[in-house]
mmCIF file of C-alpha atoms in Angstrom:
data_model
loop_
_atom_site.group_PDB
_atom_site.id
_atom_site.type_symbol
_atom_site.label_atom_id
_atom_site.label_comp_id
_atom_site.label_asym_id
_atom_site.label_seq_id
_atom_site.Cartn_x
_atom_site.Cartn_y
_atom_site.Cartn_z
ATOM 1 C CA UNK A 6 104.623 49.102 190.017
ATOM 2 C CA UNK A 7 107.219 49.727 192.311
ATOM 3 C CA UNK A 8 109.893 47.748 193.857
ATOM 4 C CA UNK A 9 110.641 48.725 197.474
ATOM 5 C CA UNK A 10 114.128 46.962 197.521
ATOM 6 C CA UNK A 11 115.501 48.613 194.524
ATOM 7 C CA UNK A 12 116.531 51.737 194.330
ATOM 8 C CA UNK A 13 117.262 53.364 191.191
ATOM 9 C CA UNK A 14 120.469 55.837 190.287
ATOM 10 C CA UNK A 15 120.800 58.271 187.357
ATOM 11 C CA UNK A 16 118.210 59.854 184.890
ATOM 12 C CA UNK A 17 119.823 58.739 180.938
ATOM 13 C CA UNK A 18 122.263 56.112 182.618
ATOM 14 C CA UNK A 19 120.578 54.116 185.063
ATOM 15 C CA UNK A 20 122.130 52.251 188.478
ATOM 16 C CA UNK A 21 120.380 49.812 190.715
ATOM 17 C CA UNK A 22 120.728 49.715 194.428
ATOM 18 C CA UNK A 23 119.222 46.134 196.320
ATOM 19 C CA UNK A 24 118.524 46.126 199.730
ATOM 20 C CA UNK A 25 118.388 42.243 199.486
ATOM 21 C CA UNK A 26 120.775 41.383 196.538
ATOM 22 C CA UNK A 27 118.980 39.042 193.582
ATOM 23 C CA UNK A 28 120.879 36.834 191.189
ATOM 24 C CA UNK A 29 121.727 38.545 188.083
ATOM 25 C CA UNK A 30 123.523 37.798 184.782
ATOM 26 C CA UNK A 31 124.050 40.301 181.699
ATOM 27 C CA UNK A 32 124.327 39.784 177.857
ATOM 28 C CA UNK A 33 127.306 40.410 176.565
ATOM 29 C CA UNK A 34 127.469 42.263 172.852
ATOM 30 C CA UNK A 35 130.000 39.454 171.834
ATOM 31 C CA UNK A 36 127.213 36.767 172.443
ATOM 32 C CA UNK A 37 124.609 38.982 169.948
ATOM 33 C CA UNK A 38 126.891 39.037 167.372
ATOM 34 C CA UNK A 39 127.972 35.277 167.559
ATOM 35 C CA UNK A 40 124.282 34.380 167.757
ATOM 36 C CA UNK A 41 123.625 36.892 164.891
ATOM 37 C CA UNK A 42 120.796 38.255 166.493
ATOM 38 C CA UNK A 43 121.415 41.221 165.090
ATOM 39 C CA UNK A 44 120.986 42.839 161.830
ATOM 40 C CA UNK A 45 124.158 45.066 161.257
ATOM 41 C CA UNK A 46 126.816 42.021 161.945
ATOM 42 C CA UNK A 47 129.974 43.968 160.102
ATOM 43 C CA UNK A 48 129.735 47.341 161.809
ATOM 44 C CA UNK A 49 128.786 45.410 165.252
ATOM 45 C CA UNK A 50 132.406 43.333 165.370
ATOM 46 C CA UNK A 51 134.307 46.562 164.383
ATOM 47 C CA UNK A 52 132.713 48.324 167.407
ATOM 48 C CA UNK A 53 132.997 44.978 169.484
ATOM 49 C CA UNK A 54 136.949 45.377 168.696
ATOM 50 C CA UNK A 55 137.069 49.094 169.146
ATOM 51 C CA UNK A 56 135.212 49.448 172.298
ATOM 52 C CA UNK A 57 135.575 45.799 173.649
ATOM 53 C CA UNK A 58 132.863 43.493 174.853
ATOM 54 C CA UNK A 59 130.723 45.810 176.521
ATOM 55 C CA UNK A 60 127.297 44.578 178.417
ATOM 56 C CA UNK A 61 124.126 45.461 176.121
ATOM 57 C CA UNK A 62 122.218 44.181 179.391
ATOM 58 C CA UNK A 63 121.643 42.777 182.887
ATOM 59 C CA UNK A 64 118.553 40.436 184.141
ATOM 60 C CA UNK A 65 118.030 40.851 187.485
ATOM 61 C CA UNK A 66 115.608 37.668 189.150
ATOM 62 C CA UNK A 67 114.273 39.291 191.804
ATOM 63 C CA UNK A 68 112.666 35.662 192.777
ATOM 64 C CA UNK A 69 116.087 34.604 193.529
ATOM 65 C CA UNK A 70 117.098 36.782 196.432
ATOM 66 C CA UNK A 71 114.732 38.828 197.179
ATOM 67 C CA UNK A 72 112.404 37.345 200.142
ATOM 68 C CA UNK A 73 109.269 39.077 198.954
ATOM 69 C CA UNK A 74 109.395 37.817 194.829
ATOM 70 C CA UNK A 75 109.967 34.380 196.660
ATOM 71 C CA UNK A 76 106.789 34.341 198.436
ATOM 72 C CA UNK A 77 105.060 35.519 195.240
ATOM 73 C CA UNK A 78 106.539 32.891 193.201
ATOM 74 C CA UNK A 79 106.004 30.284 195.664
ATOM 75 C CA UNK A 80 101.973 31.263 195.862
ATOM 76 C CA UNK A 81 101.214 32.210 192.442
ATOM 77 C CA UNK A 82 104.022 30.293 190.580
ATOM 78 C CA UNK A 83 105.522 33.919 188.800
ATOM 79 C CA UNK A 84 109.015 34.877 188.592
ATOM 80 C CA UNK A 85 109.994 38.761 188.490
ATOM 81 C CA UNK A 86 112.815 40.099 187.063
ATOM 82 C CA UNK A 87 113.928 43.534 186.226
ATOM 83 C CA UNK A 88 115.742 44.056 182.878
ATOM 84 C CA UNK A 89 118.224 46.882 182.611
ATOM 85 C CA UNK A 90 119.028 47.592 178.983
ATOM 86 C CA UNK A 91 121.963 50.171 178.288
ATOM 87 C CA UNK A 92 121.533 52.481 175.485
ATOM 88 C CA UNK A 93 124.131 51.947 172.903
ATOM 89 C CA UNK A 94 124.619 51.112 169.277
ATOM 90 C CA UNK A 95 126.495 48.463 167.231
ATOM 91 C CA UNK A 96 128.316 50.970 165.379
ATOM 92 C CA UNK A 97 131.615 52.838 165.866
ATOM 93 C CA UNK A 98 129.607 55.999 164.779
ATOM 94 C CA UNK A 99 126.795 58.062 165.730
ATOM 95 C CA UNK A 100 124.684 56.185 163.320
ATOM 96 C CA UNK A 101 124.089 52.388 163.602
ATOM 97 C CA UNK A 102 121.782 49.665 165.353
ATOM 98 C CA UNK A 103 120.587 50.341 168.795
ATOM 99 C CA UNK A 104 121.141 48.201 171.691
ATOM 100 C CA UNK A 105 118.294 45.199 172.383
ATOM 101 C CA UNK A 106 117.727 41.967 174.065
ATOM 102 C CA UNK A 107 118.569 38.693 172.763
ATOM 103 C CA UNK A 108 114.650 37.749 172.043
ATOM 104 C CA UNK A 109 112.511 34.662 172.659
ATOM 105 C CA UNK A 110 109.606 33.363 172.183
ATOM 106 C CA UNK A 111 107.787 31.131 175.165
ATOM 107 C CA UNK A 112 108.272 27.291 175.333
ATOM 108 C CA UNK A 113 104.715 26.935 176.577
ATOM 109 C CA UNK A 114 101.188 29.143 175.732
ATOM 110 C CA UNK A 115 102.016 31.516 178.686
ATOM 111 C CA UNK A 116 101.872 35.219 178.795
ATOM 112 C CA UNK A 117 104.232 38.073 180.369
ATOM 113 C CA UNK A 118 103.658 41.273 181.551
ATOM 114 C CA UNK A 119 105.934 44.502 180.895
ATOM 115 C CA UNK A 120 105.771 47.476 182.423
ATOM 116 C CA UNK A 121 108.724 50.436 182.304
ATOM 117 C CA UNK A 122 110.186 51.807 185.215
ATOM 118 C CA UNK A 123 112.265 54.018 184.291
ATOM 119 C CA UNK A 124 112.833 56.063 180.922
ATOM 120 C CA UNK A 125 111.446 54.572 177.666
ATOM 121 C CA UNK A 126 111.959 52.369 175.028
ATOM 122 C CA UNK A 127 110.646 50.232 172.293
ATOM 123 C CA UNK A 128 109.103 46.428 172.746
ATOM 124 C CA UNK A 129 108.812 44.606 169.398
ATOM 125 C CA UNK A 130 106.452 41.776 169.090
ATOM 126 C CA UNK A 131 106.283 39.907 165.362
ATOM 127 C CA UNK A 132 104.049 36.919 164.619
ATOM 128 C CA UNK A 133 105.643 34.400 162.575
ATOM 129 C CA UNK A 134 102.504 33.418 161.552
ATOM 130 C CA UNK A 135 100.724 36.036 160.241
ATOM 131 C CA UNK A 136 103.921 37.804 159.016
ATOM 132 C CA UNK A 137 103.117 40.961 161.474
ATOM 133 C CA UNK A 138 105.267 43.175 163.290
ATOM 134 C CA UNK A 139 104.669 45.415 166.118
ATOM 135 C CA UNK A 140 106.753 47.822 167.204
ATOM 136 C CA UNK A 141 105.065 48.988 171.090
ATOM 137 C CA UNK A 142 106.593 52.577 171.872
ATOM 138 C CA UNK A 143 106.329 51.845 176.289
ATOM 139 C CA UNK A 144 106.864 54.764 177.994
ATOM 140 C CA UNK A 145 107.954 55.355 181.696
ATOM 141 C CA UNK A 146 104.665 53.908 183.623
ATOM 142 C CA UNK A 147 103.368 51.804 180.828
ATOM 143 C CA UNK A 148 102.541 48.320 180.469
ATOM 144 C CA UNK A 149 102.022 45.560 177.798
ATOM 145 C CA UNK A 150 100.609 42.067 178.187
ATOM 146 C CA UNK A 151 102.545 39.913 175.516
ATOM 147 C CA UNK A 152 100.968 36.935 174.131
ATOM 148 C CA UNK A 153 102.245 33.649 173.506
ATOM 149 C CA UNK A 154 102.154 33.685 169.708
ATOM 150 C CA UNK A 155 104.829 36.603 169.687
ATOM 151 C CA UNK A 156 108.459 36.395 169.581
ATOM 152 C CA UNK A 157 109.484 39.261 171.641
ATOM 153 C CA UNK A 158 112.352 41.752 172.371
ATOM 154 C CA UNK A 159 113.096 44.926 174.016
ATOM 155 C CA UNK A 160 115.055 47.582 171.941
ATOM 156 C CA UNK A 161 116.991 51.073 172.980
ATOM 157 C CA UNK A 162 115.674 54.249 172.061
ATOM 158 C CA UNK A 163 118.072 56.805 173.652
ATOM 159 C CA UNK A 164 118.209 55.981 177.179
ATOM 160 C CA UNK A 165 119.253 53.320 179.776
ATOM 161 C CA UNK A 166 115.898 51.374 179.792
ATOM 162 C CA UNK A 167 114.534 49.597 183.106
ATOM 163 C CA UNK A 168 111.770 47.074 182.370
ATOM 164 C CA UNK A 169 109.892 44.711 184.919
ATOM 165 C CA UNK A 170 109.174 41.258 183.521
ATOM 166 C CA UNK A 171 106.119 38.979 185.300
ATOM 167 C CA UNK A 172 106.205 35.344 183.376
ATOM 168 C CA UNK A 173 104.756 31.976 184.780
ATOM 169 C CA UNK A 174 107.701 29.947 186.142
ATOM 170 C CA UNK A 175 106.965 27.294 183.364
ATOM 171 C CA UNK A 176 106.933 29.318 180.268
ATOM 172 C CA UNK A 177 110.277 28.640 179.170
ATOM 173 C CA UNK A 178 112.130 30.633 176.711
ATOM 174 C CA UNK A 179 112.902 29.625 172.785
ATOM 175 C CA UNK A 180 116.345 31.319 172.177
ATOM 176 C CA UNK A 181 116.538 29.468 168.841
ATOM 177 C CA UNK A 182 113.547 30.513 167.181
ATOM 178 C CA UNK A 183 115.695 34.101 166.378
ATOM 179 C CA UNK A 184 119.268 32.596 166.379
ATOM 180 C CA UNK A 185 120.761 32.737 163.475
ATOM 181 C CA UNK A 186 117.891 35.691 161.853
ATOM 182 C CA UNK A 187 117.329 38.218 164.740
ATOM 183 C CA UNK A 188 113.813 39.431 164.175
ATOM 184 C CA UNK A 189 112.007 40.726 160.847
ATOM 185 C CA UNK A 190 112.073 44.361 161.481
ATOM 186 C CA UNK A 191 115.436 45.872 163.695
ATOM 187 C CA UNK A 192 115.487 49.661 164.735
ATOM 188 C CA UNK A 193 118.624 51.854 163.575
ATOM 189 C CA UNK A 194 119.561 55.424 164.607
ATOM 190 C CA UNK A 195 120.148 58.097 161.923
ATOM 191 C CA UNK A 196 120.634 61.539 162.225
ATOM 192 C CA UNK A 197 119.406 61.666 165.114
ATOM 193 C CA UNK A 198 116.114 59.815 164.530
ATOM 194 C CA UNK A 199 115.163 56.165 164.856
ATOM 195 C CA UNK A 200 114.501 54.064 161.622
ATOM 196 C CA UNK A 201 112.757 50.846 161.464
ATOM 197 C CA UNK A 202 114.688 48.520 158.985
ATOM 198 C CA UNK A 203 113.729 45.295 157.107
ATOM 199 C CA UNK A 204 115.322 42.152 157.724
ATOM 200 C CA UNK A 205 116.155 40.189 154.418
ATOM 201 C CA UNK A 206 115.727 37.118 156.078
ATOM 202 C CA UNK A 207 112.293 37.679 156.724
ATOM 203 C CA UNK A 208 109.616 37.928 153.555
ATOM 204 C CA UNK A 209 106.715 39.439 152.977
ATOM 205 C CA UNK A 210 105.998 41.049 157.125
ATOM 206 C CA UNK A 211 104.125 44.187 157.670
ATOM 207 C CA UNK A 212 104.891 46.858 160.078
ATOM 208 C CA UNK A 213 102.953 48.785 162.863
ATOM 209 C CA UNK A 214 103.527 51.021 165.395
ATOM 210 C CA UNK A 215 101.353 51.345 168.946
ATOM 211 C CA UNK A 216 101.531 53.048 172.456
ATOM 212 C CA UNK A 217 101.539 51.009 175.639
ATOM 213 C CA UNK A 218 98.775 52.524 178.134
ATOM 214 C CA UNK A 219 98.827 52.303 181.992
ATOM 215 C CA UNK A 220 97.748 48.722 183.242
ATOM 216 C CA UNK A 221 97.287 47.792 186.726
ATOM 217 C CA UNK A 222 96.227 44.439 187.686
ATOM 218 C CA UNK A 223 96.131 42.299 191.116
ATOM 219 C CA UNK A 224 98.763 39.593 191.079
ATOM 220 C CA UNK A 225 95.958 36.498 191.618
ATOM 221 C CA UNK A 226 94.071 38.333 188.430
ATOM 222 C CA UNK A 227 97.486 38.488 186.537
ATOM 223 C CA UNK A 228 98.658 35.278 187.014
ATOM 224 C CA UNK A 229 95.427 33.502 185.449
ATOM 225 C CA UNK A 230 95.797 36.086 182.615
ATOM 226 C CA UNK A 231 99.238 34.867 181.992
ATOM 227 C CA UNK A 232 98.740 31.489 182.869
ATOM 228 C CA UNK A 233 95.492 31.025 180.534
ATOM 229 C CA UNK A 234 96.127 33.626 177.710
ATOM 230 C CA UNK A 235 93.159 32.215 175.770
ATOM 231 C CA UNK A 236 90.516 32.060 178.469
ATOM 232 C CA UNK A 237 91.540 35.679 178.940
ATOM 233 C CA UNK A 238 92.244 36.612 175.609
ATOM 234 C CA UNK A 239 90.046 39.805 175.678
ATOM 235 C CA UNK A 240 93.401 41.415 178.414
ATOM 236 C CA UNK A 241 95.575 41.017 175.047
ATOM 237 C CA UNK A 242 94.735 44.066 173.569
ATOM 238 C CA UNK A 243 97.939 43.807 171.277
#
């Protein structure tokens, strides 16, 4: 899915031009660690005073600025934003926990669509319920429809990520559900290679690991997907 008004900068560390210029705020790695949304707390505030509060990343709303996403959202009641996530780790080494979002979960039984832009990165999804992690490897192109019952966040693999979001204007977002815990599994680099680690705070979840696959799907079609994930429960493939 492209976005004509955007233009993007850079191949491993991304920029973003705007033709029409959409609100935008970033997350700041000070606010992760305060929230203790993440797993590796000690090695994150020694790299937080090292390197200073740097931005782990920005949320563009296209729907606020952009003339075209406020059409969209006017008609079909679905805001668009683009997520830029930096790759980085909490750690003053090579080693350490890589970047991510803060995580939600949705207020109301609404879905969201993700599809990459640019590079690739990792999209975990864990059920509370059933004690089930997923960990969705998206690649550049690819595309995941989330469902309600996950808590959901977007982690860096190795490269400035760029991730379009598509979420009904009423789904709200549950900040509070991971504040405090972070998620059950987090994603570490060592030597080189990623690692999946266990959360203490979390008993008894499994682990699995799936591609995202090309999905295209008209906007009317999408929004009653998202808006109605169990009358279309058969588009959750995940």
């Amino acid at each position: 899915m492209e976005i004509e008004e955007m233009k993007i900068k850079g191949e491993q560390f991304l920029e973003l031009e705007f033709k029409e210029m959409p609100v935008f705020w970033e997350r700041k790695m000070s606010e992760l660690i305060k929230d203790k949304v993440i797993l590796d707390l000690k090695n994150a505030k020694k790299a937080l005073e090292f390197f200073g509060d740097r931005t782990v990343y920005y949320v563009y709303n296209l729907w606020r600025g952009i003339e075209r996403y406020k059409k969209i959202k006017d008609e079909y009641k679905l805001n668009f934003d683009v997520t830029l996530l930096k790759f980085g780790l909490f750690s003053l080494t090579k080693d350490g926990e890589t970047f991510l979002t803060y995580g939600h979960k949705h207020e109301k039984n609404r879905g969201e669509f993700y599809t990459v832009l640019k590079n690739e990165c990792y999209l975990l999804l864990s059920d509370l319920n059933k004690k089930k992690s997923i960990i969705v490897e998206m690649k550049e192109g690819t595309s995941v429809l989330i469902h309600p019952r996950f808590i959901h966040r977007l982690i860096s693999t190795g490269k400035d990520c760029l991730v379009l979001g598509i979420v009904p204007e009423d789904a709200g977002h549950d900040y509070n559900i991971v504040k405090n815990k972070g998620f059950p599994h987090h994603v570490f680099m060592q030597n080189g290679w990623l690692k999946i680690v266990e959360n203490k705070k979390y008993e008894g979840f499994s682990i699995e690991k799936v591609s995202a696959k090309k999905l295209s799907l008209p906007i009317k079609k999408l929004s009653q997907i998202l808006m109605y994930p169990n009358k279309y429960k058969k588009f959750y493939k995940i």
